[in-house]
Amino acid sequence: MLSNKILLNLILLAIFVALALFITSTEQTDTKLPLLSSTDAGSVNTIAIRHNSSTLIIERASKYTDDHTAAGWHIRRPVDIAANGMRVSTLLRLLAAPVHSSYPISELDAKSIGLDESMDSISFDGQTFTFGEVNPATGLRYISDGETVYTIEDVYSPLIRSHFSTLVSFRLLPEDIRIDRLILLEQTIDRDDSGRWQSNIDITADQVATIIASWRSAQAFGVRQYIQRESQGELFVTAEDGAQFSFVITDTDPWLILARPELDLEYHLEKDMLKKLTGQY
């Protein structure tokens, strides 16, 4: 039988796949409906999400200004880390969400639809939309820009109300990182005086190169909120610019979990990635 952790990850994956498919099909079938906003998603530079007492700030990276679907988004708060470009694109699609109905907010009882004290909102360069309750009769979500209340398909609130890890990039390290040093479970890899990669254990130059390449390209299949578990070892990466990244191994079966407790994050990877990242065969 599937473990609870495997089942949870499968469920989360299914939710996001269904979300993407639903949004795409909605855009195709509801083109005659008015859209939530006329703002061009490609012009947005800052996204702010507020859920309960937490605030998430995502900014477009300055070196990626021509394509909002590229991996050019960066989380600035509550931590400083690359964002998941595909999921940020999903957030941006809210701007073009088909509107099923709209009403002046003055004509409605804001309390009855959950907009009087709502703590869930998203802002695009200061243009804010607040999320209310779901209409039980239609299944549509109430959302307001402060003057007007709209009803839209309820497909965006899961991203708004999730832990910020949902919007973190799957990459373990920055895409443009230049690695200077690796401290792994049983070896240290760095450069000698001639600038050539070396290990303090007896492995070939090709094996060293493979380990470094694995770190540069490593991606998780999921990023989750950190759960405290017993440490099974630590891995350290130092970049040429002095940036340091540390990962705690908290599980190796049925998959590898590399945690960054200081960021409240953990990365879930295929279990064979431990061999690729550490050279333990």
Tab-separated table of C-alpha atoms in Angstrom:
chain	number	residue	atom	x	y	z
A	1	MET	CA	0.000	0.000	0.000
A	2	LEU	CA	1.087	3.597	-0.586
A	3	SER	CA	2.460	5.394	2.447
A	4	ASN	CA	0.699	8.506	3.688
A	5	LYS	CA	3.558	10.684	2.383
A	6	ILE	CA	3.409	9.203	-1.106
A	7	LEU	CA	-0.367	9.552	-1.168
A	8	LEU	CA	-0.130	13.191	-0.025
A	9	ASN	CA	2.336	14.080	-2.762
A	10	LEU	CA	0.244	12.325	-5.406
A	11	ILE	CA	-2.831	14.229	-4.243
A	12	LEU	CA	-0.988	17.586	-4.337
A	13	LEU	CA	0.366	16.824	-7.804
A	14	ALA	CA	-3.102	15.884	-9.026
A	15	ILE	CA	-4.541	19.127	-7.625
A	16	PHE	CA	-2.072	21.317	-9.497
A	17	VAL	CA	-2.431	19.359	-12.746
A	18	ALA	CA	-6.204	19.641	-12.488
A	19	LEU	CA	-5.886	23.339	-11.658
A	20	ALA	CA	-3.787	24.040	-14.742
A	21	LEU	CA	-6.095	22.037	-17.002
A	22	PHE	CA	-9.193	23.679	-15.564
A	23	ILE	CA	-7.814	27.189	-16.014
A	24	THR	CA	-6.853	26.428	-19.607
A	25	SER	CA	-10.246	24.952	-20.450
A	26	THR	CA	-12.032	27.848	-18.728
A	27	GLU	CA	-10.079	30.359	-20.782
A	28	GLN	CA	-11.090	28.515	-23.935
A	29	THR	CA	-14.787	28.068	-23.154
A	30	ASP	CA	-15.562	31.328	-21.368
A	31	THR	CA	-14.070	33.791	-23.840
A	32	LYS	CA	-17.391	35.641	-24.117
A	33	LEU	CA	-17.406	36.498	-20.422
A	34	PRO	CA	-15.824	39.774	-19.275
A	35	LEU	CA	-12.385	39.464	-17.703
A	36	LEU	CA	-11.474	40.387	-14.145
A	37	SER	CA	-8.888	42.976	-15.190
A	38	SER	CA	-7.491	44.661	-18.295
A	39	THR	CA	-3.981	44.638	-16.813
A	40	ASP	CA	-1.417	42.913	-19.028
A	41	ALA	CA	0.176	40.081	-17.057
A	42	GLY	CA	3.447	40.720	-18.891
A	43	SER	CA	3.684	44.190	-17.368
A	44	VAL	CA	3.450	43.032	-13.742
A	45	ASN	CA	6.663	43.309	-11.730
A	46	THR	CA	5.574	42.649	-8.137
A	47	ILE	CA	3.047	40.216	-6.680
A	48	ALA	CA	2.058	40.360	-3.012
A	49	ILE	CA	-0.004	37.609	-1.385
A	50	ARG	CA	-1.492	38.052	2.067
A	51	HIS	CA	-2.927	35.088	3.908
A	52	ASN	CA	-3.921	35.440	7.560
A	53	SER	CA	-0.948	37.183	9.182
A	54	SER	CA	1.677	36.209	6.590
A	55	THR	CA	2.831	38.150	3.536
A	56	LEU	CA	4.536	36.735	0.455
A	57	ILE	CA	6.332	39.089	-1.936
A	58	ILE	CA	7.375	37.914	-5.413
A	59	GLU	CA	9.321	40.143	-7.787
A	60	ARG	CA	10.300	39.835	-11.417
A	61	ALA	CA	14.071	39.433	-11.668
A	62	SER	CA	15.575	42.348	-13.577
A	63	LYS	CA	17.481	40.110	-15.961
A	64	TYR	CA	14.242	38.432	-17.087
A	65	THR	CA	12.055	41.254	-18.306
A	66	ASP	CA	10.829	39.860	-21.619
A	67	ASP	CA	8.887	36.770	-20.583
A	68	HIS	CA	6.829	36.434	-17.426
A	69	THR	CA	6.576	32.664	-17.976
A	70	ALA	CA	10.336	32.205	-17.714
A	71	ALA	CA	12.115	31.349	-14.491
A	72	GLY	CA	12.546	35.053	-13.856
A	73	TRP	CA	10.584	35.430	-10.649
A	74	HIS	CA	12.085	35.637	-7.195
A	75	ILE	CA	10.501	35.387	-3.751
A	76	ARG	CA	11.714	38.237	-1.533
A	77	ARG	CA	9.571	37.608	1.534
A	78	PRO	CA	9.351	35.678	3.829
A	79	VAL	CA	12.628	34.275	2.420
A	80	ASP	CA	14.938	35.221	-0.443
A	81	ILE	CA	14.745	32.387	-2.984
A	82	ALA	CA	13.875	31.675	-6.620
A	83	ALA	CA	10.177	31.248	-7.380
A	84	ASN	CA	8.438	28.558	-9.402
A	85	GLY	CA	7.858	30.300	-12.732
A	86	MET	CA	4.993	28.048	-13.852
A	87	ARG	CA	3.028	28.599	-10.667
A	88	VAL	CA	3.633	32.331	-10.755
A	89	SER	CA	2.213	32.260	-14.285
A	90	THR	CA	-0.881	30.564	-12.867
A	91	LEU	CA	-1.282	33.427	-10.379
A	92	LEU	CA	-0.990	35.950	-13.208
A	93	ARG	CA	-3.825	34.244	-15.056
A	94	LEU	CA	-6.163	35.567	-12.364
A	95	LEU	CA	-6.000	38.923	-14.128
A	96	ALA	CA	-7.732	37.352	-17.135
A	97	ALA	CA	-10.167	35.215	-15.133
A	98	PRO	CA	-13.657	35.154	-16.689
A	99	VAL	CA	-16.185	37.014	-14.539
A	100	HIS	CA	-19.578	35.346	-14.178
A	101	SER	CA	-21.254	38.240	-12.361
A	102	SER	CA	-20.356	41.569	-10.758
A	103	TYR	CA	-22.011	43.924	-8.258
A	104	PRO	CA	-21.138	47.244	-6.623
A	105	ILE	CA	-19.828	46.343	-3.187
A	106	SER	CA	-22.228	48.867	-1.647
A	107	GLU	CA	-25.177	46.738	-2.766
A	108	LEU	CA	-24.012	43.594	-0.931
A	109	ASP	CA	-23.589	42.501	2.645
A	110	ALA	CA	-19.795	42.114	2.724
A	111	LYS	CA	-19.953	40.102	5.939
A	112	SER	CA	-22.273	37.476	4.485
A	113	ILE	CA	-19.861	36.735	1.631
A	114	GLY	CA	-16.688	36.806	3.720
A	115	LEU	CA	-15.297	40.106	2.507
A	116	ASP	CA	-15.704	42.206	5.629
A	117	GLU	CA	-12.605	40.934	7.446
A	118	SER	CA	-10.961	38.756	4.808
A	119	MET	CA	-7.239	38.124	5.330
A	120	ASP	CA	-6.697	36.600	1.888
A	121	SER	CA	-5.669	38.891	-0.959
A	122	ILE	CA	-3.314	39.197	-3.908
A	123	SER	CA	-1.876	42.387	-5.379
A	124	PHE	CA	-0.349	42.923	-8.799
A	125	ASP	CA	1.770	46.092	-8.699
A	126	GLY	CA	-0.615	47.446	-6.083
A	127	GLN	CA	-3.854	46.365	-7.782
A	128	THR	CA	-5.424	44.320	-5.001
A	129	PHE	CA	-8.068	41.600	-5.118
A	130	THR	CA	-9.521	40.262	-1.881
A	131	PHE	CA	-10.975	36.770	-1.671
A	132	GLY	CA	-14.296	36.104	0.017
A	133	GLU	CA	-16.359	32.956	0.456
A	134	VAL	CA	-17.655	30.519	-2.130
A	135	ASN	CA	-21.290	30.841	-3.138
A	136	PRO	CA	-22.699	27.435	-2.128
A	137	ALA	CA	-25.340	27.580	-4.859
A	138	THR	CA	-22.980	28.240	-7.786
A	139	GLY	CA	-19.572	27.109	-6.497
A	140	LEU	CA	-18.136	30.469	-7.580
A	141	ARG	CA	-15.747	32.475	-5.429
A	142	TYR	CA	-16.493	36.062	-4.409
A	143	ILE	CA	-13.564	38.400	-5.065
A	144	SER	CA	-13.393	42.174	-4.749
A	145	ASP	CA	-11.156	45.010	-5.933
A	146	GLY	CA	-12.544	47.295	-3.214
A	147	GLU	CA	-15.292	48.834	-5.325
A	148	THR	CA	-16.827	45.871	-7.116
A	149	VAL	CA	-17.525	42.290	-6.122
A	150	TYR	CA	-17.024	39.643	-8.798
A	151	THR	CA	-17.707	35.918	-8.951
A	152	ILE	CA	-15.111	33.715	-10.621
A	153	GLU	CA	-14.286	30.025	-10.796
A	154	ASP	CA	-12.756	28.883	-7.503
A	155	VAL	CA	-9.370	27.761	-8.857
A	156	TYR	CA	-6.973	30.369	-7.481
A	157	SER	CA	-7.615	30.336	-3.736
A	158	PRO	CA	-5.571	27.109	-3.126
A	159	LEU	CA	-2.419	28.924	-4.277
A	160	ILE	CA	-3.301	32.010	-2.249
A	161	ARG	CA	-3.900	30.020	0.923
A	162	SER	CA	-1.023	27.548	0.643
A	163	HIS	CA	2.300	27.668	2.483
A	164	PHE	CA	4.798	29.753	0.501
A	165	SER	CA	6.742	26.581	-0.367
A	166	THR	CA	4.103	25.947	-3.044
A	167	LEU	CA	5.586	28.840	-5.031
A	168	VAL	CA	9.287	28.012	-4.504
A	169	SER	CA	11.419	26.842	-7.430
A	170	PHE	CA	12.130	23.104	-7.625
A	171	ARG	CA	15.833	23.808	-8.170
A	172	LEU	CA	18.103	23.110	-5.196
A	173	LEU	CA	20.545	25.855	-6.171
A	174	PRO	CA	20.303	29.113	-8.151
A	175	GLU	CA	20.308	28.483	-11.877
A	176	ASP	CA	23.405	30.639	-12.457
A	177	ILE	CA	25.428	29.390	-9.479
A	178	ARG	CA	29.177	28.961	-9.833
A	179	ILE	CA	30.116	26.279	-7.331
A	180	ASP	CA	33.351	26.753	-5.400
A	181	ARG	CA	33.248	23.969	-2.807
A	182	LEU	CA	31.166	20.926	-1.835
A	183	ILE	CA	31.265	19.279	1.576
A	184	LEU	CA	29.466	15.968	1.252
A	185	LEU	CA	28.967	12.976	3.525
A	186	GLU	CA	32.387	11.406	3.033
A	187	GLN	CA	34.325	13.827	0.880
A	188	THR	CA	35.151	17.433	0.120
A	189	ILE	CA	35.380	18.709	-3.451
A	190	ASP	CA	37.136	21.971	-4.309
A	191	ARG	CA	39.810	23.311	-6.653
A	192	ASP	CA	43.559	22.864	-6.362
A	193	ASP	CA	46.111	25.646	-6.861
A	194	SER	CA	45.854	25.139	-10.627
A	195	GLY	CA	42.073	25.581	-10.617
A	196	ARG	CA	41.349	21.915	-11.270
A	197	TRP	CA	38.593	20.139	-9.368
A	198	GLN	CA	39.802	17.671	-6.764
A	199	SER	CA	38.379	15.403	-4.079
A	200	ASN	CA	39.948	14.357	-0.818
A	201	ILE	CA	39.061	10.738	-1.562
A	202	ASP	CA	40.189	8.493	-4.395
A	203	ILE	CA	37.701	9.088	-7.221
A	204	THR	CA	38.228	9.953	-10.877
A	205	ALA	CA	38.033	13.405	-12.421
A	206	ASP	CA	34.970	12.263	-14.374
A	207	GLN	CA	33.220	11.243	-11.143
A	208	VAL	CA	33.994	14.635	-9.607
A	209	ALA	CA	32.626	16.396	-12.710
A	210	THR	CA	29.465	14.269	-12.573
A	211	ILE	CA	28.816	15.217	-8.942
A	212	ILE	CA	29.256	18.927	-9.668
A	213	ALA	CA	26.971	18.709	-12.714
A	214	SER	CA	24.350	16.897	-10.617
A	215	TRP	CA	24.297	19.738	-8.098
A	216	ARG	CA	24.024	22.383	-10.805
A	217	SER	CA	21.000	20.711	-12.406
A	218	ALA	CA	19.327	19.094	-9.372
A	219	GLN	CA	15.575	19.636	-9.110
A	220	ALA	CA	13.041	18.306	-6.644
A	221	PHE	CA	9.664	16.959	-7.664
A	222	GLY	CA	8.114	18.842	-4.774
A	223	VAL	CA	8.881	21.559	-2.220
A	224	ARG	CA	7.060	21.427	1.102
A	225	GLN	CA	6.939	23.157	4.456
A	226	TYR	CA	9.690	21.833	6.712
A	227	ILE	CA	8.820	18.981	9.053
A	228	GLN	CA	11.330	18.244	11.779
A	229	ARG	CA	12.878	14.778	11.553
A	230	GLU	CA	16.101	13.204	12.761
A	231	SER	CA	19.126	14.285	10.730
A	232	GLN	CA	20.865	11.619	8.660
A	233	GLY	CA	23.697	13.904	7.583
A	234	GLU	CA	24.332	17.335	6.089
A	235	LEU	CA	25.507	18.597	2.698
A	236	PHE	CA	27.132	21.992	2.161
A	237	VAL	CA	27.589	24.018	-1.014
A	238	THR	CA	29.654	27.200	-1.265
A	239	ALA	CA	29.444	29.424	-4.343
A	240	GLU	CA	32.253	31.519	-5.792
A	241	ASP	CA	30.525	34.681	-4.583
A	242	GLY	CA	30.558	33.354	-1.015
A	243	ALA	CA	26.891	32.326	-0.842
A	244	GLN	CA	26.418	29.183	1.218
A	245	PHE	CA	23.694	26.548	1.040
A	246	SER	CA	23.236	23.783	3.594
A	247	PHE	CA	20.891	20.800	3.334
A	248	VAL	CA	19.929	18.366	6.075
A	249	ILE	CA	19.148	14.826	4.961
A	250	THR	CA	15.987	13.915	6.860
A	251	ASP	CA	14.762	10.901	4.862
A	252	THR	CA	16.069	8.581	2.146
A	253	ASP	CA	13.167	6.170	1.632
A	254	PRO	CA	10.793	6.096	-0.193
A	255	TRP	CA	12.432	9.288	-1.498
A	256	LEU	CA	15.186	11.679	-0.561
A	257	ILE	CA	14.268	14.687	1.546
A	258	LEU	CA	16.762	17.543	1.800
A	259	ALA	CA	15.662	20.115	4.350
A	260	ARG	CA	16.572	23.737	4.862
A	261	PRO	CA	15.113	24.323	8.338
A	262	GLU	CA	16.227	27.957	8.460
A	263	LEU	CA	13.963	28.651	5.489
A	264	ASP	CA	11.101	26.405	6.693
A	265	LEU	CA	11.497	24.372	3.487
A	266	GLU	CA	12.228	20.815	2.461
A	267	TYR	CA	12.884	19.393	-1.018
A	268	HIS	CA	11.558	15.999	-2.076
A	269	LEU	CA	13.690	14.189	-4.676
A	270	GLU	CA	13.936	10.715	-6.162
A	271	LYS	CA	15.903	8.506	-3.760
A	272	ASP	CA	18.718	7.820	-6.263
A	273	MET	CA	19.595	11.528	-6.236
A	274	LEU	CA	21.559	10.993	-3.009
A	275	LYS	CA	24.056	8.879	-4.940
A	276	LYS	CA	24.298	11.456	-7.709
A	277	LEU	CA	24.823	14.345	-5.292
A	278	THR	CA	27.316	12.627	-2.996
A	279	GLY	CA	29.052	10.101	-5.263
A	280	GLN	CA	28.156	7.222	-2.980
A	281	TYR	CA	27.608	4.183	-5.157
